[in-house]
Short mmCIF file of C-alpha atoms in Angstrom, two decimals:
data_model
loop_
_atom_site.label_atom_id
_atom_site.label_comp_id
_atom_site.label_asym_id
_atom_site.label_seq_id
_atom_site.Cartn_x
_atom_site.Cartn_y
_atom_site.Cartn_z
CA UNK A 667 77.62 2.17 54.23
CA UNK A 668 77.78 0.21 50.99
CA UNK A 669 80.76 0.82 48.83
CA UNK A 670 80.28 2.69 45.52
CA UNK A 671 80.47 0.75 42.28
CA UNK A 672 83.43 1.44 40.10
CA UNK A 673 81.29 2.33 37.09
CA UNK A 674 79.77 5.83 37.55
CA UNK A 675 78.14 8.11 35.11
CA UNK A 676 76.66 11.58 35.22
CA UNK A 677 73.24 11.92 36.49
CA UNK A 678 70.90 10.95 33.60
CA UNK A 679 73.90 10.75 31.24
CA UNK A 680 72.34 13.68 29.39
CA UNK A 681 75.16 15.83 28.19
CA UNK A 682 73.33 19.10 28.96
CA UNK A 683 74.58 22.60 29.37
CA UNK A 684 74.81 22.61 33.16
CA UNK A 685 77.00 20.92 35.64
CA UNK A 686 76.02 17.36 36.46
CA UNK A 687 76.01 15.37 39.69
CA UNK A 688 77.67 11.95 39.71
CA UNK A 689 75.46 9.05 40.81
CA UNK A 690 75.95 5.30 40.89
CA UNK A 691 73.83 2.81 38.90
CA UNK A 692 72.61 1.16 42.09
CA UNK A 693 69.08 -0.22 42.41
CA UNK A 694 66.68 1.26 44.84
CA UNK A 695 67.72 -0.91 47.78
CA UNK A 696 66.22 1.25 50.52
CA UNK A 697 69.64 2.34 51.73
CA UNK A 698 70.59 5.95 51.53
CA UNK A 699 73.89 6.02 49.59
CA UNK A 700 75.63 8.73 51.57
CA UNK A 701 79.09 9.82 50.71
CA UNK A 702 79.85 7.28 48.09
CA UNK A 703 83.12 7.87 46.31
CA UNK A 704 83.94 7.96 42.63
CA UNK A 705 87.19 7.20 41.01
CA UNK A 706 88.63 10.50 42.14
CA UNK A 707 87.79 9.79 45.76
CA UNK A 708 85.20 12.53 46.04
CA UNK A 709 81.63 12.02 47.31
CA UNK A 710 79.32 11.30 44.38
CA UNK A 711 77.21 14.28 45.11
CA UNK A 712 80.30 16.51 45.28
CA UNK A 713 81.88 15.74 41.91
CA UNK A 714 80.67 17.96 39.09
CA UNK A 715 81.46 17.85 35.45
CA UNK A 716 81.14 21.00 33.40
CA UNK A 717 79.54 20.51 29.92
CA UNK A 718 80.51 22.75 27.07
CA UNK A 719 77.81 24.19 24.83
CA UNK A 720 77.19 22.07 21.84
CA UNK A 721 77.99 23.82 18.63
CA UNK A 722 75.23 23.29 16.10
CA UNK A 723 75.74 23.50 12.37
CA UNK A 724 73.47 26.28 11.37
CA UNK A 725 73.36 24.99 7.79
CA UNK A 726 71.97 21.61 8.77
CA UNK A 727 68.26 20.97 8.66
CA UNK A 728 66.56 20.37 11.97
CA UNK A 729 64.74 17.20 10.95
CA UNK A 730 66.44 13.87 10.51
CA UNK A 731 65.37 10.22 10.44
CA UNK A 732 66.94 7.85 12.95
CA UNK A 733 68.45 5.69 10.20
CA UNK A 734 71.81 5.64 8.47
CA UNK A 735 72.33 6.58 4.88
CA UNK A 736 72.00 2.96 3.86
CA UNK A 737 68.55 2.74 5.41
CA UNK A 738 69.67 0.33 8.14
CA UNK A 739 68.25 1.07 11.61
CA UNK A 740 70.93 2.01 14.08
CA UNK A 741 68.77 0.69 16.96
CA UNK A 742 67.94 2.46 20.14
CA UNK A 743 71.67 3.06 20.92
CA UNK A 744 71.86 4.98 17.69
CA UNK A 745 68.87 7.02 18.60
CA UNK A 746 70.51 7.98 21.92
CA UNK A 747 73.77 8.86 20.20
CA UNK A 748 72.00 11.04 17.65
CA UNK A 749 70.07 12.84 20.42
CA UNK A 750 73.29 13.41 22.32
CA UNK A 751 75.10 14.90 19.32
CA UNK A 752 72.37 17.29 18.15
CA UNK A 753 70.18 18.89 20.69
CA UNK A 754 68.00 20.38 17.97
CA UNK A 755 67.39 17.19 16.01
CA UNK A 756 63.83 16.04 15.47
CA UNK A 757 63.33 12.36 15.01
CA UNK A 758 60.99 11.42 12.15
CA UNK A 759 61.30 7.65 12.19
CA UNK A 760 60.94 6.02 15.61
CA UNK A 761 58.08 3.50 15.43
CA UNK A 762 60.15 0.93 13.68
CA UNK A 763 62.05 0.48 16.92
CA UNK A 764 58.80 -0.80 18.47
CA UNK A 765 59.49 -4.46 17.77
CA UNK A 766 58.02 -7.69 19.13
CA UNK A 767 61.11 -8.07 21.25
CA UNK A 768 60.60 -4.66 22.74
CA UNK A 769 56.93 -5.45 23.41
CA UNK A 770 58.02 -8.61 25.15
CA UNK A 771 60.51 -6.79 27.32
CA UNK A 772 57.86 -4.13 28.07
CA UNK A 773 55.34 -6.88 29.18
CA UNK A 774 57.85 -8.50 31.56
CA UNK A 775 58.73 -5.14 33.06
CA UNK A 776 55.12 -4.57 34.19
CA UNK A 777 53.97 -5.38 37.76
CA UNK A 778 52.59 -8.92 37.89
CA UNK A 779 49.96 -8.21 40.55
CA UNK A 780 48.67 -4.89 39.19
CA UNK A 781 44.99 -4.43 39.06
CA UNK A 782 43.39 -4.88 35.65
CA UNK A 783 41.99 -2.14 33.53
CA UNK A 784 38.59 -1.95 31.82
CA UNK A 785 39.52 -5.04 29.72
CA UNK A 786 39.67 -7.07 32.93
CA UNK A 787 42.77 -8.90 31.67
CA UNK A 788 45.47 -9.68 34.27
CA UNK A 789 49.19 -10.06 33.67
CA UNK A 790 48.97 -13.81 34.22
CA UNK A 791 46.12 -14.27 31.75
CA UNK A 792 47.87 -12.31 29.04
CA UNK A 793 51.05 -14.37 29.47
CA UNK A 794 49.09 -17.42 28.18
CA UNK A 795 49.79 -17.46 24.50
CA UNK A 796 52.02 -14.44 24.90
CA UNK A 797 53.96 -14.66 21.61
CA UNK A 798 50.84 -14.82 19.43
CA UNK A 799 49.34 -11.95 21.36
CA UNK A 800 52.48 -9.84 20.94
CA UNK A 801 52.75 -10.51 17.15
CA UNK A 802 49.08 -9.52 16.79
CA UNK A 803 49.60 -6.38 18.91
CA UNK A 804 52.73 -5.45 16.97
CA UNK A 805 50.81 -5.73 13.72
CA UNK A 806 47.92 -3.61 14.92
CA UNK A 807 50.30 -0.86 16.14
CA UNK A 808 52.16 -0.68 12.92
CA UNK A 809 49.05 -0.90 10.69
CA UNK A 810 47.36 1.89 12.67
CA UNK A 811 44.61 -0.57 13.85
CA UNK A 812 45.61 -0.30 17.46
CA UNK A 813 42.96 1.41 19.61
CA UNK A 814 43.63 2.74 23.10
CA UNK A 815 41.02 1.82 25.69
CA UNK A 816 39.76 4.22 28.36
CA UNK A 817 41.42 4.12 31.82
CA UNK A 818 39.50 2.65 34.76
CA UNK A 819 39.04 5.46 37.26
CA UNK A 820 39.87 4.57 40.94
CA UNK A 821 40.57 6.73 43.94
CA UNK A 822 43.14 6.56 46.72
CA UNK A 823 43.08 8.37 49.99
CA UNK A 824 45.53 11.25 50.48
CA UNK A 825 47.10 12.30 53.75
CA UNK A 826 44.82 15.37 53.97
CA UNK A 827 41.65 13.34 53.57
CA UNK A 828 41.08 14.07 49.95
CA UNK A 829 41.04 11.47 47.27
CA UNK A 830 43.56 11.25 44.44
CA UNK A 831 42.08 9.98 41.10
CA UNK A 832 44.14 7.24 39.33
CA UNK A 833 43.65 5.84 35.97
CA UNK A 834 44.24 2.08 35.49
CA UNK A 835 45.11 1.37 31.91
CA UNK A 836 44.25 -1.83 30.07
CA UNK A 837 47.12 -4.28 29.83
CA UNK A 838 47.89 -3.86 26.16
CA UNK A 839 47.97 -0.13 26.56
CA UNK A 840 50.44 -0.53 29.33
CA UNK A 841 52.65 -2.67 27.12
CA UNK A 842 52.63 -0.28 24.17
CA UNK A 843 53.05 2.68 26.51
CA UNK A 844 56.14 1.05 28.13
CA UNK A 845 57.62 0.36 24.76
CA UNK A 846 57.11 3.98 23.57
CA UNK A 847 58.61 5.23 26.87
CA UNK A 848 61.69 3.07 26.28
CA UNK A 849 62.15 4.59 22.83
CA UNK A 850 61.55 8.18 23.95
CA UNK A 851 63.85 7.79 26.98
CA UNK A 852 66.76 7.44 24.52
CA UNK A 853 66.08 10.98 23.45
CA UNK A 854 64.95 12.67 26.63
CA UNK A 855 67.56 11.10 28.90
CA UNK A 856 70.01 13.21 26.89
CA UNK A 857 68.00 16.37 27.51
CA UNK A 858 66.91 16.13 31.13
CA UNK A 859 68.60 18.24 33.71
CA UNK A 860 71.15 16.71 36.03
CA UNK A 861 69.27 17.44 39.20
CA UNK A 862 66.11 15.73 37.90
CA UNK A 863 65.55 12.29 39.58
CA UNK A 864 61.84 11.44 39.42
CA UNK A 865 60.73 8.45 37.39
CA UNK A 866 64.08 8.13 35.54
CA UNK A 867 65.79 4.88 34.73
CA UNK A 868 68.78 4.04 36.99
CA UNK A 869 67.77 6.67 39.54
CA UNK A 870 66.02 6.64 42.86
CA UNK A 871 64.79 9.01 45.59
CA UNK A 872 67.76 7.95 47.67
CA UNK A 873 70.22 9.37 45.12
CA UNK A 874 68.23 12.65 45.20
CA UNK A 875 68.49 12.64 48.99
CA UNK A 876 72.24 12.03 48.65
CA UNK A 877 72.71 15.05 46.47
CA UNK A 878 70.43 17.22 48.65
CA UNK A 879 72.25 16.06 51.84
CA UNK A 880 75.62 17.02 50.39
CA UNK A 881 74.33 20.45 49.37
CA UNK A 882 72.84 21.08 52.89
CA UNK A 883 75.99 19.91 54.71
CA UNK A 884 78.73 21.29 52.47
CA UNK A 885 77.17 24.33 50.69
CA UNK A 886 75.89 27.63 52.00
CA UNK A 887 72.12 27.12 52.07
CA UNK A 888 69.83 29.89 53.36
CA UNK A 889 66.51 28.10 52.89
CA UNK A 890 64.86 25.06 51.38
CA UNK A 891 61.75 25.45 49.27
CA UNK A 892 59.29 22.52 49.21
CA UNK A 893 56.80 23.18 46.33
CA UNK A 894 54.16 21.19 44.60
CA UNK A 895 51.93 22.05 41.58
CA UNK A 896 48.29 21.49 42.65
CA UNK A 897 46.41 19.23 40.23
CA UNK A 898 49.25 19.26 37.68
CA UNK A 899 48.13 16.03 35.86
CA UNK A 900 44.47 16.93 36.11
CA UNK A 901 44.88 20.31 34.44
CA UNK A 902 47.60 19.60 31.91
CA UNK A 903 46.83 21.13 28.52
CA UNK A 904 46.93 18.23 26.02
CA UNK A 905 47.64 20.41 22.97
CA UNK A 906 50.58 22.11 24.73
CA UNK A 907 51.93 18.81 25.85
CA UNK A 908 52.06 17.57 22.27
CA UNK A 909 53.84 20.78 21.27
CA UNK A 910 56.49 20.12 23.90
CA UNK A 911 56.97 16.56 22.61
CA UNK A 912 57.18 17.88 19.04
CA UNK A 913 60.36 19.79 19.95
CA UNK A 914 62.20 16.40 19.59
CA UNK A 915 59.74 13.92 18.08
CA UNK A 916 58.39 14.41 14.55
CA UNK A 917 57.29 10.86 13.86
CA UNK A 918 53.52 11.26 13.26
CA UNK A 919 52.83 7.61 14.23
CA UNK A 920 54.43 8.09 17.68
CA UNK A 921 52.53 11.33 18.13
CA UNK A 922 49.25 9.67 17.15
CA UNK A 923 49.84 6.93 19.74
CA UNK A 924 50.30 9.55 22.47
CA UNK A 925 47.22 11.39 21.31
CA UNK A 926 45.21 8.17 21.37
CA UNK A 927 46.10 7.69 25.07
CA UNK A 928 45.27 11.23 25.87
CA UNK A 929 41.85 11.08 24.12
CA UNK A 930 40.87 7.60 25.34
CA UNK A 931 38.89 8.98 28.38
CA UNK A 932 38.08 7.26 31.59
CA UNK A 933 35.51 4.74 32.78
CA UNK A 934 33.95 5.21 36.16
CA UNK A 935 31.13 2.97 37.48
CA UNK A 936 30.51 1.75 33.91
CA UNK A 937 30.15 5.20 32.46
CA UNK A 938 32.65 6.67 29.92
CA UNK A 939 33.65 10.33 30.16
CA UNK A 940 35.91 12.47 28.07
CA UNK A 941 38.92 14.06 29.67
CA UNK A 942 39.23 17.43 27.96
CA UNK A 943 42.29 18.36 30.04
CA UNK A 944 44.85 16.34 31.95
CA UNK A 945 46.28 12.90 31.70
CA UNK A 946 45.44 9.98 34.01
CA UNK A 947 47.76 9.51 36.98
CA UNK A 948 49.11 6.07 37.26
CA UNK A 949 49.65 5.35 33.51
CA UNK A 950 53.04 4.34 32.20
CA UNK A 951 53.38 7.27 29.83
CA UNK A 952 52.31 10.07 32.33
CA UNK A 953 55.61 10.45 34.19
CA UNK A 954 57.54 10.84 30.93
CA UNK A 955 55.19 13.66 29.72
CA UNK A 956 55.65 15.43 33.01
CA UNK A 957 59.43 15.22 32.67
CA UNK A 958 59.38 16.45 29.20
CA UNK A 959 57.51 19.65 30.20
CA UNK A 960 59.50 20.24 33.31
CA UNK A 961 62.91 19.69 31.73
CA UNK A 962 62.51 21.30 28.31
CA UNK A 963 64.96 24.09 27.78
CA UNK A 964 64.24 26.62 25.08
#
């Protein structure tokens, strides 16, 4: 089996209130990383680190901007540090972190061969004249002139014969969504629970299997529960989802962007329809919203 890397961190690096499971920062290579060792020689899934409760200053207000007293942006690393140090902090100034550089990184993180949305624009077509396109997109987002386009509805076959609806977003929507996810991850990666693995940066299903395998082999396990929420994305209450996000995010411009995506609707066979509930499966932002709801601790 592959040797563990020397650099390890707690799962999700979120300094939460529960014990965390050590994982490596390996890519999803298709190899189950069983019984890796950390610096103490223990299996990664075995080592746990207790986290003390964070003592909050009751006299401090609960809303802060993500800037220093001198008005200089601390950058995304500063956002993550602030989120780690104060679990009750609400971030009021986040959109300025959405820069042309971040939009460029977001564009190149997208799948090159993904199907186009209702705009019909492919990744390769958008790359032509990319810098001018990104400068224009950046300006529209910050002026409030950016408009989300409806998702193109497609269906994929499920194992039981039913069809799962997917929403294919327009390319520019994917770019802005990816940028917003990168910003919000700095906050929520500090809040997410240690045993949460789905759709998180630096994590994979193999690391989840590693932790599960250790628990089954080394711990006293009486039963395993395999559960799924039927139609979770299709029936998600949009207003409640925004309320969950507002526990940590108080930048109205970020919230408006999320609401634009939620209210953009879907296009199916050339006909637009409003989605009163739910969020399209397949979008860049959807997994983050699911994690926010499932991991939020009151």
